[in-house]
Coordinates of C-alpha atoms in Angstrom, one line a residue:
X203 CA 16.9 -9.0 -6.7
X204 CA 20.5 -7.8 -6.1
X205 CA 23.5 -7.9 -7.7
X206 CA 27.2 -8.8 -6.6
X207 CA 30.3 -8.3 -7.5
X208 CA 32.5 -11.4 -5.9
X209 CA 36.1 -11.2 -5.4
X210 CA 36.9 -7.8 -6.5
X211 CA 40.4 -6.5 -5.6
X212 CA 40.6 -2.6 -4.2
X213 CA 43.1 -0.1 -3.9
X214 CA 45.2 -0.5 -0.3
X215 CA 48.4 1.1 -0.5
X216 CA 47.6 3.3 2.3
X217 CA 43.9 2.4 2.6
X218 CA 41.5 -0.1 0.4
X219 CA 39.2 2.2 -1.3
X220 CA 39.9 5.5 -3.5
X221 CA 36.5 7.5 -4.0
X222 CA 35.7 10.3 -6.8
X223 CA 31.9 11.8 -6.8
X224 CA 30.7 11.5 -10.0
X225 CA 27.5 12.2 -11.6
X226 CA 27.1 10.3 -15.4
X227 CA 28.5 6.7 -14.8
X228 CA 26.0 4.1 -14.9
X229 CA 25.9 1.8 -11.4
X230 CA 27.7 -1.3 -11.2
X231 CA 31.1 -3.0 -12.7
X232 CA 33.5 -0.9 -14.8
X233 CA 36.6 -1.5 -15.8
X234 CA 38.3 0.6 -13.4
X235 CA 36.6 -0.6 -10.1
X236 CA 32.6 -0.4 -9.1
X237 CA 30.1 2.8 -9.5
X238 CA 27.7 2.6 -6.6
X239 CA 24.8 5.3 -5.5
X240 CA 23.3 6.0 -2.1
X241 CA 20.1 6.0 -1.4
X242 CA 17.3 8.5 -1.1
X243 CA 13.7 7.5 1.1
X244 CA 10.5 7.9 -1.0
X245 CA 7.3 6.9 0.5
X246 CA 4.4 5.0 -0.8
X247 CA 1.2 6.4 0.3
X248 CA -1.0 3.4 -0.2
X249 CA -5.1 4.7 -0.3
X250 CA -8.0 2.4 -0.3
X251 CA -11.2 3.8 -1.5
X252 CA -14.8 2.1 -1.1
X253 CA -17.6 2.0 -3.5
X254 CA -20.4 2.1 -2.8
X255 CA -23.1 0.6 -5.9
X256 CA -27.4 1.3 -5.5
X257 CA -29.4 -0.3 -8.3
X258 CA -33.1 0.2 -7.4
X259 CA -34.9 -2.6 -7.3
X260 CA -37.7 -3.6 -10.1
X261 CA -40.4 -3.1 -7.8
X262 CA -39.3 -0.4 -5.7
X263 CA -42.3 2.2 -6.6
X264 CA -44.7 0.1 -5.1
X265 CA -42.0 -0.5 -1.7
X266 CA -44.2 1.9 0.2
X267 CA -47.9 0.2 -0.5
X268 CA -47.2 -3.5 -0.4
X269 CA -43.8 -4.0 2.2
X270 CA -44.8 -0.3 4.1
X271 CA -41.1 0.8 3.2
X272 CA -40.6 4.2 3.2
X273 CA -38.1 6.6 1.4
X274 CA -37.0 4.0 -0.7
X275 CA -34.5 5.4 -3.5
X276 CA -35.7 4.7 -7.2
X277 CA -32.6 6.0 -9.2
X278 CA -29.3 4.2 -9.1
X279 CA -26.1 5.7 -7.3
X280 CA -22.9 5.7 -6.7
X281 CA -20.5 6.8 -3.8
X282 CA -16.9 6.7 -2.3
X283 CA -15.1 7.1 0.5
X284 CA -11.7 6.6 1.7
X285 CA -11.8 3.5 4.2
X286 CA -7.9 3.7 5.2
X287 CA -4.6 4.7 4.3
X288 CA -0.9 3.7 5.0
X289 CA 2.5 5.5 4.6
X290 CA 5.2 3.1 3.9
X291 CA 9.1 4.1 3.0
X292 CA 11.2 2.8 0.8
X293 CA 14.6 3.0 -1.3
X294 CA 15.6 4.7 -5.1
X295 CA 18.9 5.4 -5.7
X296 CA 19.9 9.0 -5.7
X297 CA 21.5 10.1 -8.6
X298 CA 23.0 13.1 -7.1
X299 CA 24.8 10.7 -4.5
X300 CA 27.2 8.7 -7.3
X301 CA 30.5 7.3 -5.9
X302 CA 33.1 5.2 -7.7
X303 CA 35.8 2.4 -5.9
X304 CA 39.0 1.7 -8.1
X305 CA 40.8 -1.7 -7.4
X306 CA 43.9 -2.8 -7.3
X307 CA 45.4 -6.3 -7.1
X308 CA 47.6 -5.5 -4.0
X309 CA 44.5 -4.6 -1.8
X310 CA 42.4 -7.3 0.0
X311 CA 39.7 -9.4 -1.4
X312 CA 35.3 -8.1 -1.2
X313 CA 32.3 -8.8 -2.3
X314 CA 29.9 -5.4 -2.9
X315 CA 26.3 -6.1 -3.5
X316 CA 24.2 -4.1 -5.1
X317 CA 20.2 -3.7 -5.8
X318 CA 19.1 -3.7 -9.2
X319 CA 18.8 0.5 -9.0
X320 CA 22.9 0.7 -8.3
X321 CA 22.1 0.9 -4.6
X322 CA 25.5 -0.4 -2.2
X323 CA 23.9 -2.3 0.2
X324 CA 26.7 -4.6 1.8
X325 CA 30.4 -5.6 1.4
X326 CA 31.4 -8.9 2.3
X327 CA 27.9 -9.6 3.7
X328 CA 25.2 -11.1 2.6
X329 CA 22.8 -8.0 2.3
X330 CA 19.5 -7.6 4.6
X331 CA 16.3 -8.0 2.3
X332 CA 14.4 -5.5 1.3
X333 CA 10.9 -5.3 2.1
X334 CA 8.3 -5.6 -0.9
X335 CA 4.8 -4.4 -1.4
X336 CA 2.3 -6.6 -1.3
X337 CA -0.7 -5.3 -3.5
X338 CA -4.0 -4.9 -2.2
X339 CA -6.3 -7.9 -3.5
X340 CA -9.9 -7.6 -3.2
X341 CA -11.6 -10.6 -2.2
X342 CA -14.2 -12.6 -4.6
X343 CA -17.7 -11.3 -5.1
X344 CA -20.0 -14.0 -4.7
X345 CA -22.1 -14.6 -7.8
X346 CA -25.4 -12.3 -7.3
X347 CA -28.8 -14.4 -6.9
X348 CA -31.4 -13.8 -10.0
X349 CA -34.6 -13.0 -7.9
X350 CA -36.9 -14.3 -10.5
X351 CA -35.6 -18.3 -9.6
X352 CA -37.6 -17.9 -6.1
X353 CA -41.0 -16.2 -8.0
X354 CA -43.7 -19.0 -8.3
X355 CA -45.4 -19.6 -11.7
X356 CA -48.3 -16.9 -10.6
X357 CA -46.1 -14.3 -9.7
X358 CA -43.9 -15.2 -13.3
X359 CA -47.8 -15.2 -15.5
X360 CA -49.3 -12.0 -13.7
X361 CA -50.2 -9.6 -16.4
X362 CA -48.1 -6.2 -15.0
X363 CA -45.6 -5.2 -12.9
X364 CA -47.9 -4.3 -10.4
X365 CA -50.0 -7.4 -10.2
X366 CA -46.3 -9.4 -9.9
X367 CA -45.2 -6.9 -7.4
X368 CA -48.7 -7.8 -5.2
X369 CA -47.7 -11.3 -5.6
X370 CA -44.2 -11.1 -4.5
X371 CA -45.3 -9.2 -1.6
X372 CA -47.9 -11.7 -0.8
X373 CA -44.9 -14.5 -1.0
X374 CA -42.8 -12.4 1.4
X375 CA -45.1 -12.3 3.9
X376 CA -46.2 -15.9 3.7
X377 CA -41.7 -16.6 4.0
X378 CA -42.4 -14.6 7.1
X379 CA -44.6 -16.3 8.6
X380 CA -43.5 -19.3 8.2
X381 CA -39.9 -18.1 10.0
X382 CA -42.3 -17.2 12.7
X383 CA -43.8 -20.0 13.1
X384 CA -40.2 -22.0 12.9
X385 CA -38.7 -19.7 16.0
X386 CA -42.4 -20.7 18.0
X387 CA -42.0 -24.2 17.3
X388 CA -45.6 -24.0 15.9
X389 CA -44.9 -25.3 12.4
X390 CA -46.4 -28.3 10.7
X391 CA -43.1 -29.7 10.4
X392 CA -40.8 -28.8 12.4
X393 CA -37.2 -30.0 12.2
X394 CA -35.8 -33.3 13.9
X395 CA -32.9 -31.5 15.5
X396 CA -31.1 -27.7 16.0
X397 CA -28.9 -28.5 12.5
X398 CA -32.2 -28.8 10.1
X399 CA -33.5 -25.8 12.1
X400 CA -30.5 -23.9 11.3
X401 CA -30.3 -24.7 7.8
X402 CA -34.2 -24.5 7.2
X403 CA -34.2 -20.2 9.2
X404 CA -31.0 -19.7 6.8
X405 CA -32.8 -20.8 3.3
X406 CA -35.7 -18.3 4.6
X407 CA -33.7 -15.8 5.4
X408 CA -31.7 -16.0 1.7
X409 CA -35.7 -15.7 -0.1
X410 CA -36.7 -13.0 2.0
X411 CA -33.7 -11.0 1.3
X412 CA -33.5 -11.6 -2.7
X413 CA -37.1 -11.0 -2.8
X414 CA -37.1 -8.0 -0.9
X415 CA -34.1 -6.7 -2.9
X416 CA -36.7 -6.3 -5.6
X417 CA -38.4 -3.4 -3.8
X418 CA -36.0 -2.0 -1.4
X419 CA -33.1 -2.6 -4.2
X420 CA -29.1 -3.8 -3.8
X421 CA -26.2 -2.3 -2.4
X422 CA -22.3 -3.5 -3.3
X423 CA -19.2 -2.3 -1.8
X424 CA -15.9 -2.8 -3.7
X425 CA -12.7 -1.6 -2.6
X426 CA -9.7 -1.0 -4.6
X427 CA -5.9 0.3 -3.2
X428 CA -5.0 3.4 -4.8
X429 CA -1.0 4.4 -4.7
X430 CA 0.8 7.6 -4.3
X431 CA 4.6 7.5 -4.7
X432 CA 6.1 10.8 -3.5
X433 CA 9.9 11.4 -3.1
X434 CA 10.5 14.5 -1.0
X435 CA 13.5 16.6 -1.5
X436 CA 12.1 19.5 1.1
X437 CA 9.7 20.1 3.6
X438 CA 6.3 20.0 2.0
X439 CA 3.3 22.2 3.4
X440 CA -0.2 21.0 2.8
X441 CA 0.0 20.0 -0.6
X442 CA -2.7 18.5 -2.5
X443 CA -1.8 15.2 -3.3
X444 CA -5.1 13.7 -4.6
X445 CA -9.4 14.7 -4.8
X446 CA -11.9 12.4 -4.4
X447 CA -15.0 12.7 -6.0
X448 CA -18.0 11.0 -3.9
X449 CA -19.3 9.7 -8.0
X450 CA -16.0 9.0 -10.2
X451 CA -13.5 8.3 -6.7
X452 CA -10.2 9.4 -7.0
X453 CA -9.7 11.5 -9.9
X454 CA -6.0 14.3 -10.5
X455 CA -5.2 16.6 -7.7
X456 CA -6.7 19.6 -10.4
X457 CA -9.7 18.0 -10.8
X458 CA -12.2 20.3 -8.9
X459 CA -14.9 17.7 -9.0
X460 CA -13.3 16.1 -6.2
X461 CA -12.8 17.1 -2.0
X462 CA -8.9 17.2 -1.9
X463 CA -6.1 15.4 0.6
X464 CA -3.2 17.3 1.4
X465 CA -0.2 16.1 1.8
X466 CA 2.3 17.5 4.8
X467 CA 6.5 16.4 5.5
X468 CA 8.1 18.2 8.1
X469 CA 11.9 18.0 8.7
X470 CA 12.5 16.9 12.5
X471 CA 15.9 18.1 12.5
X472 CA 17.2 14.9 14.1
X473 CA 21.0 15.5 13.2
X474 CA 23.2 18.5 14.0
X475 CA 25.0 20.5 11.2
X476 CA 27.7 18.4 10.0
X477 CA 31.2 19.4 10.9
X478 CA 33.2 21.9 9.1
X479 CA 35.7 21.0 6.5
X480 CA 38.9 20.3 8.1
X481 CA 41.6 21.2 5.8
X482 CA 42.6 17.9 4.8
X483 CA 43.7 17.4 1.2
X484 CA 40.6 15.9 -1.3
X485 CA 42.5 12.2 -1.4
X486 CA 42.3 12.1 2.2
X487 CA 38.4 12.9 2.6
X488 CA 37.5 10.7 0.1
X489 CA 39.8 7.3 0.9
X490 CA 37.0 5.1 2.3
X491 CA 33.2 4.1 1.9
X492 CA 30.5 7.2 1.7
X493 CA 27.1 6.5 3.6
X494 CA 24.2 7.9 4.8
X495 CA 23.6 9.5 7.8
X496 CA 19.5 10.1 7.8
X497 CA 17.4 12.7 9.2
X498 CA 14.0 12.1 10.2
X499 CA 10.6 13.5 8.8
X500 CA 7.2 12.9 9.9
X501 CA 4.6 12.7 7.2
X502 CA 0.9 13.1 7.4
X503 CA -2.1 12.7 4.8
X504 CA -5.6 14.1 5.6
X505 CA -8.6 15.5 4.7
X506 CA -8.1 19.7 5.5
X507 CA -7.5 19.6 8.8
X508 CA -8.0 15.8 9.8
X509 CA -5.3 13.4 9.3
X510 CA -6.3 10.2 8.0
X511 CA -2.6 8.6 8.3
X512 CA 1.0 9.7 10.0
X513 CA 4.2 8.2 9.9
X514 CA 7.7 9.2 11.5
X515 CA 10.9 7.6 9.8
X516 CA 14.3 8.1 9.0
X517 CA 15.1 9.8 5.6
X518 CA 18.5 9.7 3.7
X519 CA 18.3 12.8 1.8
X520 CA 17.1 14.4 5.1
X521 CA 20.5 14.1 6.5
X522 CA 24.1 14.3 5.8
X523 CA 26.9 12.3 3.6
X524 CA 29.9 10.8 6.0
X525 CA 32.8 8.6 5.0
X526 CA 33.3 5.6 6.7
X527 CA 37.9 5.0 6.9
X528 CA 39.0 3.1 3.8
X529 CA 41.5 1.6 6.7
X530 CA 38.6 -0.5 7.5
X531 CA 38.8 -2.5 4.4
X532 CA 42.2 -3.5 4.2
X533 CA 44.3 -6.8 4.8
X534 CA 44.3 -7.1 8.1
X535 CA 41.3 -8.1 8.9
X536 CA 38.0 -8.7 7.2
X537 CA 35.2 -6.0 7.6
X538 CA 31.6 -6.9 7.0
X539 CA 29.4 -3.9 6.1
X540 CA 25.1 -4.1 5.8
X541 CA 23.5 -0.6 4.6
X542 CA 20.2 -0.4 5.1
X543 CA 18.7 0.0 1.5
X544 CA 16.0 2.3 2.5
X545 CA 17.8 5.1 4.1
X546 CA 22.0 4.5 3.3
X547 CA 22.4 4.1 7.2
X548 CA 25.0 2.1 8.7
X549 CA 23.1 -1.3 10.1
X550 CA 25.6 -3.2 10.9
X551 CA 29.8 -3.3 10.9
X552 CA 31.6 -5.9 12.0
X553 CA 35.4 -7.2 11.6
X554 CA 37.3 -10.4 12.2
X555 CA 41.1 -11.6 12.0
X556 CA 42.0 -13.6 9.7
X557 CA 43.3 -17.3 10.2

């Protein structure tokens, strides 16, 4: 959502816009002119993490003697693991970068827009959108199968768990063979057609796997998105920035229990020093718009020495302030300024006559 300010008159005696820094006005309308901020880059470090759910299964002591399955686990467990990660920029105003615009009645007609933070984002444009997050959804379990709706009545009336663990076995087997017999075409019925073969191999499949589940136990895997907003002001060097623990998943960055992720930014240096002040008086230097002119940083996220995600992108706050001529905003023609609302860069300039 963004916010504009239509038909706003500016100071143009000698030029359309008058700036002062300033540092405790709120963004937005004021009765003297417009208080706007420029931008600084965060990034959103966006995690996913996979758990991983054992429950044994009600049988599983007797896996080995009646299915021959070996090494089967009979105490529940739980495990995670990072599956992926992304690093993704974005825009917040900078507080520290406040700059007002008085009007006056003489000057030419604009239109500012701003986002909701106080950000300038265009003048006398309509202003590019700004990309959203879209939050991670998991997708729907499936409703779990109760393995005792495929035990018979015997296997339901035996007298211990062992005796209904023989019988289960027994009715695995016999699922089995059937299967076999289904693939050999030597069945007593065998299907009319490919289609009932299908579906009848599938419906075996489904009780051999829930019955089963009972001695060999269940696995589930949920994932959930984890986020990291971090706003850089300086170079960082392997900073912790979360731990994961393999039983509770992501816990604090001082949380021992878990194997940290550092966190690296490293200043490119993509812009030279800006130029030296040139003498010319304070009204002078500041008669115009004030934008961003970004650096660049790359970024990486990883586990000690192995990244697990890098990005390179431009960063305002990595690079230096420069003002665009307020004689670009007066009447003579029409100038059409887009920001870009992640970094404060000039996107786009343009300027036509009037009629």
């Amino acid at each position: 959502m963004r916010k504009s300010i239509l038909s706003v008159l500016l100071l143009a005696a000698t030029g359309a816009f008058c700036q002062t820094q300033i540092s405790d006005y709120k963004p937005g309308l004021t009765p003297e002119g417009a208080v706007y901020y420029l931008p600084k880059t965060a990034m959103r470090v966006a995690v996913k993490v996979e758990k991983t759910t054992y429950k044994p299964g009600e049988f599983c002591k007797y896996a080995e003697r009646y299915l021959r399955l070996k090494d089967v686990k009979v105490a529940a467990s739980t495990d995670h693991r990072v599956i992926s990660c992304s690093i993704t920029p974005y825009g917040m105003a900078d507080k520290d970068k406040a700059f007002a615009v008085k009007f006056n009645a003489k000057s030419a007609a604009a239109n500012l827009s701003f986002t909701d933070d106080g950000r300038l984002v265009a003048i006398n444009a309509t202003p590019s959108k700004e990309p959203q997050h879209s939050p991670f959804v998991p997708a729907q379990k499936p409703i779990a199968d109760n393995p005792r709706d495929y035990m018979g009545k015997d296997i339901v009336a035996a007298g211990s768990t062992a005796k209904m663990a023989e019988l289960t076995a027994r009715e695995i087997y016999d699922i089995r063979d059937s299967k076999n017999a289904l693939n050999r075409g030597e069945a007593d019925f065998m299907p009319k057609d490919g289609e009932q073969l299908r579906i009848m191999l599938a419906n075996l499949d489904k009780q051999d796997r829930i019955l089963s589940s009972l001695f060999c136990g269940t696995v589930e895997k949920d994932t959930a998105e984890v986020i990291f907003n971090v706003c850089p002001e300086k170079e960082i060097q392997h900073e912790v920035l979360f731990r994961l623990s393999r039983q509770l998943g992501v816990v604090d960055g001082d949380d021992l229990s878990g194997t940290p992720y550092y966190i690296s930014v490293k200043d490119l240096n993509a812009l030279p020093e800006a130029a030296p002040d040139d003498g010319k008086k304070k009204k002078e230097r500041e008669d115009g718009i004030y934008v961003n002119v970004p650096g660049k940083i790359s970024v990486a996220v990883g586990k000690g020495d192995e990244p697990i995600a890098t990005a390179e992108f431009p960063a305002g706050q990595f690079g230096n302030v420069e003002l665009l001529s307020g004689d670009l905003f007066n009447k003579r023609f029409t100038t059409h300024l887009w920001l870009n609302p992640t970094t404060g860069a000039v996107e786009k300039l343009e300027a036509e006559q009037p009629k």
